[in-house]
CSV table of C-alpha atoms in Angstrom, one decimal:
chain,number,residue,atom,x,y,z
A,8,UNK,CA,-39.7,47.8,40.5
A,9,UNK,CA,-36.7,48.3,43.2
A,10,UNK,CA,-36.2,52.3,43.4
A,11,UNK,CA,-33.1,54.1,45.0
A,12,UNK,CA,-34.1,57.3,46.3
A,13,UNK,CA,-31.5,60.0,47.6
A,14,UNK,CA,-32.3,63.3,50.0
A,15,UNK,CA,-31.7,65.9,49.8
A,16,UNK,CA,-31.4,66.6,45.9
A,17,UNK,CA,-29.0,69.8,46.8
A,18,UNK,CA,-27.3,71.2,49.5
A,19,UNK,CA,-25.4,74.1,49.7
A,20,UNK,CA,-22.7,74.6,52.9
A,21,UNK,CA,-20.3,77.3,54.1
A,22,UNK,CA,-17.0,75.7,53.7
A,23,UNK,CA,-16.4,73.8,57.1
A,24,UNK,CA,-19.6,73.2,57.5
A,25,UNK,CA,-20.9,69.1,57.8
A,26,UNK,CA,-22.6,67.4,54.7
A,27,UNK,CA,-25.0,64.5,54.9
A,28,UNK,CA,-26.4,62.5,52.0
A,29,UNK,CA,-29.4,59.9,52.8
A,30,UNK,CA,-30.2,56.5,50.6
A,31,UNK,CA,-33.3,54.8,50.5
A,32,UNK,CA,-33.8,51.4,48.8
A,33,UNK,CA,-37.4,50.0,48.5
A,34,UNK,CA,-35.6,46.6,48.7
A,35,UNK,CA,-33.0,44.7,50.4
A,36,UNK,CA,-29.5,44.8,49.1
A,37,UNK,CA,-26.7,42.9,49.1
A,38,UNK,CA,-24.3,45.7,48.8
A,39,UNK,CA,-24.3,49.2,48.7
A,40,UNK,CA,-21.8,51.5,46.3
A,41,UNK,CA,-21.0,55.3,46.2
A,42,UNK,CA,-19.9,57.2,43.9
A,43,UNK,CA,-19.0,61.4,42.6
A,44,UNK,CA,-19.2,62.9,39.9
A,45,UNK,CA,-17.4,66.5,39.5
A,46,UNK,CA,-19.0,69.1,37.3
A,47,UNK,CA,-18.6,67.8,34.0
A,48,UNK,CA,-16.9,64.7,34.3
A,49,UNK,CA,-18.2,61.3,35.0
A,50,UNK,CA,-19.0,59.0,38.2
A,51,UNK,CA,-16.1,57.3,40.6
A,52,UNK,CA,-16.1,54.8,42.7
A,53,UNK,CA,-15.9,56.0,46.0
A,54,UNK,CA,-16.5,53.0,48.2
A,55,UNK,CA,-18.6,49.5,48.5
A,56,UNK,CA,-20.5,48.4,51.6
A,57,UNK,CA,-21.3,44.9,52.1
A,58,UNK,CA,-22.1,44.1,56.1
A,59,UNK,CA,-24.8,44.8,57.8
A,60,UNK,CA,-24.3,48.0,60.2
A,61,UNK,CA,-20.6,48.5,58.2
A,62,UNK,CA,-19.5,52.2,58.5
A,63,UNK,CA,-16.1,53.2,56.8
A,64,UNK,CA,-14.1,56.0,56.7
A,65,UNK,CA,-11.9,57.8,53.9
A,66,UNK,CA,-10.5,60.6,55.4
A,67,UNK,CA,-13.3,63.2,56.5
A,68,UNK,CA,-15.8,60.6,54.6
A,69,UNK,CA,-17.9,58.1,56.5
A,70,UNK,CA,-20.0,55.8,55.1
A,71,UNK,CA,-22.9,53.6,56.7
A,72,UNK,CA,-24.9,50.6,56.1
A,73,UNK,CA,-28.4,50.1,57.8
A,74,UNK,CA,-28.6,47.5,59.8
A,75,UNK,CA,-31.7,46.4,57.4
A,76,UNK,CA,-29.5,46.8,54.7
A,77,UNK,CA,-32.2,49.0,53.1
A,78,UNK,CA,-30.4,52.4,54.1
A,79,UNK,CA,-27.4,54.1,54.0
A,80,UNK,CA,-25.9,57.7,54.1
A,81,UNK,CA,-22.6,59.8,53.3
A,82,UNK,CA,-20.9,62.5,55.8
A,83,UNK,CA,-18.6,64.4,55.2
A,84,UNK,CA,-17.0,66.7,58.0
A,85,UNK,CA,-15.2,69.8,57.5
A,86,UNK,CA,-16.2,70.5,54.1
A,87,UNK,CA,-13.8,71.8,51.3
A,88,UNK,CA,-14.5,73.5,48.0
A,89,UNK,CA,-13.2,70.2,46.4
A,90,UNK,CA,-16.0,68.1,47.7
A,91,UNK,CA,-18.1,70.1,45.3
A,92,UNK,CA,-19.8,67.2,42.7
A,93,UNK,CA,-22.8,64.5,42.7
A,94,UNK,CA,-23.4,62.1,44.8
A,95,UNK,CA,-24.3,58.7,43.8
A,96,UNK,CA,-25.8,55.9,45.9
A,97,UNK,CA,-26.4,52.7,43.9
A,98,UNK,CA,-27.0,48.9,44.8
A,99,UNK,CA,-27.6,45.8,42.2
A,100,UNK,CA,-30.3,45.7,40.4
A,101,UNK,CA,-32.8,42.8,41.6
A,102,UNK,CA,-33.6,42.2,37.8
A,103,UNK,CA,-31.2,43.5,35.4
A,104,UNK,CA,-28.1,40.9,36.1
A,105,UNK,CA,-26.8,42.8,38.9
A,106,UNK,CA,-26.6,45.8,37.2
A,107,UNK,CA,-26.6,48.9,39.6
A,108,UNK,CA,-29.6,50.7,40.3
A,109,UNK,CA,-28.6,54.4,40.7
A,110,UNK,CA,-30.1,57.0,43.4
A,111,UNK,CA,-30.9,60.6,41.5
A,112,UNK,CA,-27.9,62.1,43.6
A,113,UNK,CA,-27.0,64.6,45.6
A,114,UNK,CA,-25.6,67.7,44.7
A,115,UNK,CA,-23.3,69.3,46.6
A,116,UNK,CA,-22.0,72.8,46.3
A,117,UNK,CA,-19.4,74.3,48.6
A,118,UNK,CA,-19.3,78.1,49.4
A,119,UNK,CA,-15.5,79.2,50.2
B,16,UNK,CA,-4.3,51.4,30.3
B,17,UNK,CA,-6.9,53.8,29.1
B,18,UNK,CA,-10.0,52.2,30.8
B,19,UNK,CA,-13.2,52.9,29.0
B,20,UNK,CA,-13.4,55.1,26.3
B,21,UNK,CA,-16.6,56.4,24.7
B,22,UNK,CA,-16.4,58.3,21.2
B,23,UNK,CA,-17.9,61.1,20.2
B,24,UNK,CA,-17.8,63.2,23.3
B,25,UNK,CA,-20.4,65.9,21.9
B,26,UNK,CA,-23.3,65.1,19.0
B,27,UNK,CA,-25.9,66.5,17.3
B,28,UNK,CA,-28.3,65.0,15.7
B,29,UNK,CA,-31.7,65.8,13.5
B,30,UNK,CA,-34.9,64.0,14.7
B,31,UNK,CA,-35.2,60.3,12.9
B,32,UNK,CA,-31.3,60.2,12.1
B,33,UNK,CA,-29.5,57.7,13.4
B,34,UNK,CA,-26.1,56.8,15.0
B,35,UNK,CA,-23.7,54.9,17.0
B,36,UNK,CA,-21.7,55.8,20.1
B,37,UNK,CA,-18.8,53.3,20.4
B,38,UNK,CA,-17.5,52.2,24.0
B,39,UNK,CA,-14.2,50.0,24.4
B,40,UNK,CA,-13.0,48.9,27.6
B,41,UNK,CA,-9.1,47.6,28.2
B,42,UNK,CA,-9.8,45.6,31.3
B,43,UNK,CA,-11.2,42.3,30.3
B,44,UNK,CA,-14.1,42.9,32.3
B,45,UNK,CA,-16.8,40.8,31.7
B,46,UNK,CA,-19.7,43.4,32.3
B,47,UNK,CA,-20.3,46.3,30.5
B,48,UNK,CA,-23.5,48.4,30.4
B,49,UNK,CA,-24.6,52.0,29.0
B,50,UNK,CA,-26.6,54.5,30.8
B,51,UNK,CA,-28.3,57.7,30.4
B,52,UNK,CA,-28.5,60.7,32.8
B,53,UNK,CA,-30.5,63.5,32.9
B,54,UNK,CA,-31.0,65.9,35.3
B,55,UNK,CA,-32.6,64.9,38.9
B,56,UNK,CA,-33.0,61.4,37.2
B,57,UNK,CA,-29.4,60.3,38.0
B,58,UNK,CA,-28.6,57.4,36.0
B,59,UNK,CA,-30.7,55.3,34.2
B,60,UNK,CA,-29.8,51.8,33.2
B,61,UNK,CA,-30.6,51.7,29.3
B,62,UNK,CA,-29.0,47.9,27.8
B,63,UNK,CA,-26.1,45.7,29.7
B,64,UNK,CA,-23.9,42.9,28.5
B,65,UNK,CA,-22.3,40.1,30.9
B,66,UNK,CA,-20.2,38.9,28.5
B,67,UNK,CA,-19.9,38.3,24.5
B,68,UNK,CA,-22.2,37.3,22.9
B,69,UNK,CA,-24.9,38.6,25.4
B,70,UNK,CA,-26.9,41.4,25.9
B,71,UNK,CA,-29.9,42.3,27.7
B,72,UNK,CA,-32.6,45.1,28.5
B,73,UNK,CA,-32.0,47.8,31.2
B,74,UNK,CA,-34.7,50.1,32.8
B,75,UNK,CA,-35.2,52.4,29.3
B,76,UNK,CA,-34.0,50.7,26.6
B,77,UNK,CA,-37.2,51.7,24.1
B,78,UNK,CA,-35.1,53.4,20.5
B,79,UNK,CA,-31.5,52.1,21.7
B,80,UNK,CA,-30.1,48.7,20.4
B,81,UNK,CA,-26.4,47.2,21.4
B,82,UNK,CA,-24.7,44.4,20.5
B,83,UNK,CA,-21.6,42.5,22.0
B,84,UNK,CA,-19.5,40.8,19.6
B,85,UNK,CA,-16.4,41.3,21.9
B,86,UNK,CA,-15.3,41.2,25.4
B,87,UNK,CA,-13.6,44.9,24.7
B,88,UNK,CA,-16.5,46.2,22.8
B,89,UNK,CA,-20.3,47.5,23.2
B,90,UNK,CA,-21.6,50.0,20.8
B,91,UNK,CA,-24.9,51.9,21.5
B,92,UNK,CA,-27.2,52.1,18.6
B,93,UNK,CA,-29.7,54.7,18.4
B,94,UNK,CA,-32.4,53.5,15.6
B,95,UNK,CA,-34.2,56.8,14.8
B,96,UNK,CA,-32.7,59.7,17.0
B,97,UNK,CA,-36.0,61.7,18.9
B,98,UNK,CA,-35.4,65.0,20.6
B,99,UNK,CA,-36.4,62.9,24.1
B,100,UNK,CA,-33.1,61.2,23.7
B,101,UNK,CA,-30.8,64.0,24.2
B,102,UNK,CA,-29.2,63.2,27.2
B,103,UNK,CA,-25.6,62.2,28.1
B,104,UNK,CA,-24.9,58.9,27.7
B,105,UNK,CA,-22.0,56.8,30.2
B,106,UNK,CA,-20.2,53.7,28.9
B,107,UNK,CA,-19.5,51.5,32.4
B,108,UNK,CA,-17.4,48.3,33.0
B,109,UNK,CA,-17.0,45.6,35.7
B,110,UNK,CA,-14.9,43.0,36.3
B,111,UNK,CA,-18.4,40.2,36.9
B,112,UNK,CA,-19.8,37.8,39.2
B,113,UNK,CA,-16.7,35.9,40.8
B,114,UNK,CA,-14.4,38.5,40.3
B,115,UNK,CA,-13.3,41.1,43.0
B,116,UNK,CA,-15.6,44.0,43.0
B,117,UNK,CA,-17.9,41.7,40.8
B,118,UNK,CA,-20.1,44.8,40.4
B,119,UNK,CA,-18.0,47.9,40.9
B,120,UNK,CA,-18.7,50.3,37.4
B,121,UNK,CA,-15.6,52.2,36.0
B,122,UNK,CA,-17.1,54.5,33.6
B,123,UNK,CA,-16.1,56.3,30.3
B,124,UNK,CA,-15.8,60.4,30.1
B,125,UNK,CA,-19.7,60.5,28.7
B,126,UNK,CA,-21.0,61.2,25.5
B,127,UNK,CA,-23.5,64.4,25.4
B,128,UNK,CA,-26.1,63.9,22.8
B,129,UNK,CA,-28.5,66.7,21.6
B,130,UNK,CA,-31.2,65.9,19.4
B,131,UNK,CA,-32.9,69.0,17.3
């Protein structure tokens, strides 16, 4: 079946320090959604890609599509101990009704 | 506009009881879906609903049933509670094919289930 896969599982950073998150999809999707999930609370939306090659940017996030539209990864610049959570790449699910299949996150833990 | 709201937050349960968590969304969205997550397993789709009515199997939906008699409601079912079931569980919502952001979950605060 279609598997999400996310590197690395953790990362730890010195505050200021760069953060990347890598997502892997065994198949082709249509669109590609992130999300975080603070310690203890519960996944938001951070963002959808849809285009082929499309990067976006939230403030000191950036977000890319592969052009393959099999890959796609999370930087974030500067870190700050707010970034601290999970996470979450997740595309629709090629036999569940579109349904989001979830990568198994990236933790990310911020040292001040 | 509360969103989705999942009741209880915390549970315990024996092995082979069983219960309900309850999910109701305030957004008219046509999707809703439960998952479970676990650690390094991010989240695992478990039963989903495109509209009333309707309901369907996820990726691990062995022990759970749901039903969806209303567009605002999808209640988990666990039959007979087993200790691998302890997990949390997330109550998600989406607006559904034709809509803006078609597939875009907004999820409830989670429901931590241990099983003894």
């Amino acid at each position: 079946g279609q598997q999400v896969m996310q590197i690395p599982q953790y990362q730890h950073v010195q505050e200021g320090e760069d953060f990347t998150t890598y997502c892997n999809s065994s198949t082709t999707l249509s669109n590609i959604q992130w999300y975080k999930q603070r310690p203890g609370g519960h996944p938001v939306f951070l963002i959808q890609l849809v285009k082929s090659g499309e990067v976006k940017k939230q403030k000191r996030l950036t977000f890319q599509f592969g052009e393959a539209k099999k890959n796609s990864s999370l930087h974030i610049t500067a870190t700050q101990t707010t970034d601290v959570g999970t996470y979450f790449c997740a595309g629709p699910s090629n036999n569940a009704g579109n349904m989001l299949t979830f990568g198994g996150g990236t933790r990310l833990m911020v040292k001040p | 506009n509360a969103g989705v709201t999942q009741t209880p937050k915390f549970q315990v349960l024996k092995t082979g009881q069983s219960m309900t968590l309850q999910c109701a969304q305030d957004m008219n969205h046509e999707y809703m879906s439960w998952y479970r997550q676990d650690p390094g397993m991010g989240l695992r789709l478990i039963h989903y609903s495109v509209g009333a009515g309707i309901t369907d199997q996820g990726e691990v939906p062995n022990g759970y049933n749901v039903s969806r008699s209303t567009t605002e409601d999808f209640p988990l079912r666990l039959l007979s509670a087993a200790p691998s079931q302890t997990s949390v569980y997330f109550c998600a919502s989406s607006p559904g094919q034709g809509f803006s952001g078609a597939n875009v979950l907004t999820f409830g605060a989670g429901s931590r289930l241990t099983v003894l």
